[in-house]
Short mmCIF file of C-alpha atoms in Angstrom, two decimals:
data_model
loop_
_atom_site.label_atom_id
_atom_site.label_comp_id
_atom_site.label_asym_id
_atom_site.label_seq_id
_atom_site.Cartn_x
_atom_site.Cartn_y
_atom_site.Cartn_z
CA UNK D 5 0.01 -0.11 -0.06
CA UNK D 6 1.31 3.67 -0.99
CA UNK D 7 1.38 5.66 2.34
CA UNK D 8 2.21 8.76 0.07
CA UNK D 9 -0.99 10.91 -0.79
CA UNK D 10 -1.65 11.66 -4.52
CA UNK D 11 0.06 14.67 -5.56
CA UNK D 12 -2.62 17.64 -6.14
CA UNK D 13 -1.48 19.28 -9.37
CA UNK D 14 -3.11 22.34 -10.31
CA UNK D 15 -2.23 24.84 -13.27
CA UNK D 16 0.15 27.32 -13.03
CA UNK D 17 -2.30 30.16 -13.31
CA UNK D 18 -4.29 28.91 -10.56
CA UNK D 19 -1.23 28.40 -8.40
CA UNK D 20 -0.09 32.35 -8.85
CA UNK D 21 -3.68 33.42 -7.94
CA UNK D 22 -3.48 31.16 -4.85
CA UNK D 23 -0.06 32.57 -4.19
CA UNK D 24 -0.86 36.10 -4.70
CA UNK D 25 2.01 36.29 -7.03
CA UNK D 26 2.11 39.87 -8.70
CA UNK D 27 6.00 39.99 -9.05
CA UNK D 28 6.58 36.92 -11.18
CA UNK D 29 8.25 34.86 -8.29
CA UNK D 30 6.30 31.81 -9.32
CA UNK D 31 7.82 32.09 -12.47
CA UNK D 32 11.31 32.56 -11.41
CA UNK D 33 11.03 29.48 -9.01
CA UNK D 34 9.79 27.27 -11.92
CA UNK D 35 12.83 28.58 -14.16
CA UNK D 36 15.02 27.88 -11.32
CA UNK D 37 13.48 24.46 -10.97
CA UNK D 38 12.73 25.15 -7.36
CA UNK D 39 9.45 24.14 -8.43
CA UNK D 40 8.57 21.59 -10.79
CA UNK D 41 5.95 22.03 -13.53
CA UNK D 42 4.83 19.14 -15.75
CA UNK D 43 2.33 19.80 -18.47
CA UNK D 44 1.53 23.49 -17.31
CA UNK D 45 0.70 22.25 -13.76
CA UNK D 46 2.45 22.19 -10.53
CA UNK D 47 2.10 20.34 -7.39
CA UNK D 48 0.40 22.38 -5.01
CA UNK D 49 1.89 21.51 -1.53
CA UNK D 50 5.52 21.29 -2.84
CA UNK D 51 4.94 24.33 -4.73
CA UNK D 52 3.64 26.48 -1.67
CA UNK D 53 6.64 25.12 0.29
CA UNK D 54 9.07 26.33 -2.04
CA UNK D 55 7.15 29.65 -2.58
CA UNK D 56 6.93 30.51 1.39
CA UNK D 57 10.63 29.42 1.55
CA UNK D 58 11.78 31.82 -1.18
CA UNK D 59 9.37 34.77 0.76
CA UNK D 60 10.90 33.88 4.10
CA UNK D 61 14.48 34.15 2.26
CA UNK D 62 13.56 37.29 0.74
CA UNK D 63 12.27 38.96 4.22
CA UNK D 64 15.56 37.52 6.12
CA UNK D 65 17.88 39.21 3.49
CA UNK D 66 16.11 42.49 3.31
CA UNK D 67 16.23 42.55 7.14
CA UNK D 68 19.89 41.95 7.25
CA UNK D 69 20.13 44.59 4.54
CA UNK D 70 18.24 47.41 6.56
CA UNK D 71 20.44 46.37 9.46
CA UNK D 72 23.54 47.01 7.53
CA UNK D 73 22.29 50.28 6.11
CA UNK D 74 21.43 51.39 9.48
CA UNK D 75 24.58 50.52 11.00
CA UNK D 76 26.58 52.34 8.04
CA UNK D 77 24.37 55.43 8.80
CA UNK D 78 25.20 55.26 12.41
CA UNK D 79 28.86 55.19 11.42
CA UNK D 80 28.50 57.90 8.85
CA UNK D 81 26.85 60.02 11.61
CA UNK D 82 29.65 59.35 14.16
CA UNK D 83 32.31 60.38 11.63
CA UNK D 84 30.64 63.56 10.53
CA UNK D 85 30.23 64.55 14.55
CA UNK D 86 33.92 63.79 14.87
CA UNK D 87 34.73 65.92 11.77
CA UNK D 88 32.38 68.67 13.13
CA UNK D 89 34.03 68.48 16.42
CA UNK D 90 37.70 68.83 15.00
CA UNK D 91 36.43 71.78 12.83
CA UNK D 92 35.08 73.68 15.82
CA UNK D 93 31.57 73.40 14.40
CA UNK D 94 30.52 71.36 17.24
CA UNK D 95 30.76 71.90 21.08
CA UNK D 96 31.26 69.21 23.17
CA UNK D 97 28.20 68.59 25.78
CA UNK D 98 30.27 69.52 29.12
CA UNK D 99 31.59 72.88 27.46
CA UNK D 100 28.23 73.87 26.31
CA UNK D 101 26.62 73.29 29.57
CA UNK D 102 29.36 75.30 31.30
CA UNK D 103 29.09 78.03 28.85
CA UNK D 104 25.44 78.34 29.04
CA UNK D 105 25.52 78.25 33.07
CA UNK D 106 27.96 81.01 32.92
CA UNK D 107 26.11 83.34 30.51
CA UNK D 108 22.67 82.67 32.31
CA UNK D 109 24.31 83.33 35.53
CA UNK D 110 25.78 86.42 34.68
CA UNK D 111 22.60 87.58 33.08
CA UNK D 112 20.42 86.57 36.13
CA UNK D 113 22.76 88.59 38.38
CA UNK D 114 22.68 91.75 36.47
CA UNK D 115 18.62 91.37 36.36
CA UNK D 116 18.39 91.05 40.26
CA UNK D 117 20.16 94.21 40.80
CA UNK D 118 17.94 96.40 38.31
CA UNK D 119 15.08 96.91 40.82
CA UNK D 120 16.96 98.37 43.63
CA UNK D 121 19.16 100.26 41.52
CA UNK D 122 16.02 101.90 39.47
CA UNK D 123 13.89 102.62 42.79
CA UNK D 124 13.37 102.39 46.17
CA UNK D 125 9.55 102.39 46.14
CA UNK D 126 8.49 98.82 46.69
CA UNK D 127 5.27 99.18 44.55
CA UNK D 128 7.33 100.45 41.41
CA UNK D 129 10.03 97.69 42.32
CA UNK D 130 7.52 94.57 42.47
CA UNK D 131 6.22 95.99 38.86
CA UNK D 132 10.04 96.24 37.61
CA UNK D 133 10.68 92.63 39.29
CA UNK D 134 7.60 91.21 37.71
CA UNK D 135 8.63 92.81 33.94
CA UNK D 136 12.18 91.46 34.51
CA UNK D 137 10.89 88.07 35.47
CA UNK D 138 8.77 87.86 32.23
CA UNK D 139 11.75 88.89 30.32
CA UNK D 140 13.88 86.36 32.04
CA UNK D 141 11.09 83.59 31.22
CA UNK D 142 11.25 84.75 27.56
CA UNK D 143 15.28 84.61 27.62
CA UNK D 144 15.13 80.93 29.17
CA UNK D 145 12.88 79.94 26.37
CA UNK D 146 15.12 81.42 23.76
CA UNK D 147 18.00 79.53 25.30
CA UNK D 148 16.08 76.40 25.33
CA UNK D 149 14.97 76.57 22.00
CA UNK D 150 18.50 77.39 20.56
CA UNK D 151 19.97 74.42 22.64
CA UNK D 152 17.61 71.93 20.95
CA UNK D 153 18.55 73.33 17.65
CA UNK D 154 22.13 73.50 18.37
CA UNK D 155 24.25 70.10 17.68
CA UNK D 156 26.35 69.11 20.57
CA UNK D 157 28.91 65.98 20.99
CA UNK D 158 28.31 63.87 23.96
CA UNK D 159 31.38 63.80 26.06
CA UNK D 160 32.86 60.22 25.65
CA UNK D 161 36.33 59.95 25.76
CA UNK D 162 38.16 57.50 23.44
CA UNK D 163 41.30 55.59 23.81
CA UNK D 164 44.24 57.45 22.40
CA UNK D 165 42.06 60.61 21.84
CA UNK D 166 43.54 63.75 20.63
CA UNK D 167 43.73 66.79 22.93
#
């Protein structure tokens, strides 16, 4: 007795519809003899198996290609950051933070001394302090927006780095 089930043969056009083949993949598989066609028909089970194997291989290869492309883009960005740092177009994070703190500290110190120099009248001094506080808030927004637009390089010392 034969335990092998009869192979169900279907026309190639029907097989293409079953697989949803719009890119000619089935024809390429037949041409490369991964799917055997006899008299314009193919075995359904083995054909589907070969078709799915090819789809999986393509998906695996495209994932690897995407990962390689992302890694290459990351390396290019790192090189670009190093070049920008060397050319002085990029400021180290630590240096940028110190510079911003120094500038903000000087501005804040000067703003705090203005109301006392302008008037001794407390009512007018409060109005001046309120106006200065609003100006400080606007200035802080400007610094924040500029900080998000300015590229900085994180401080990561490397072995053998130039000084």
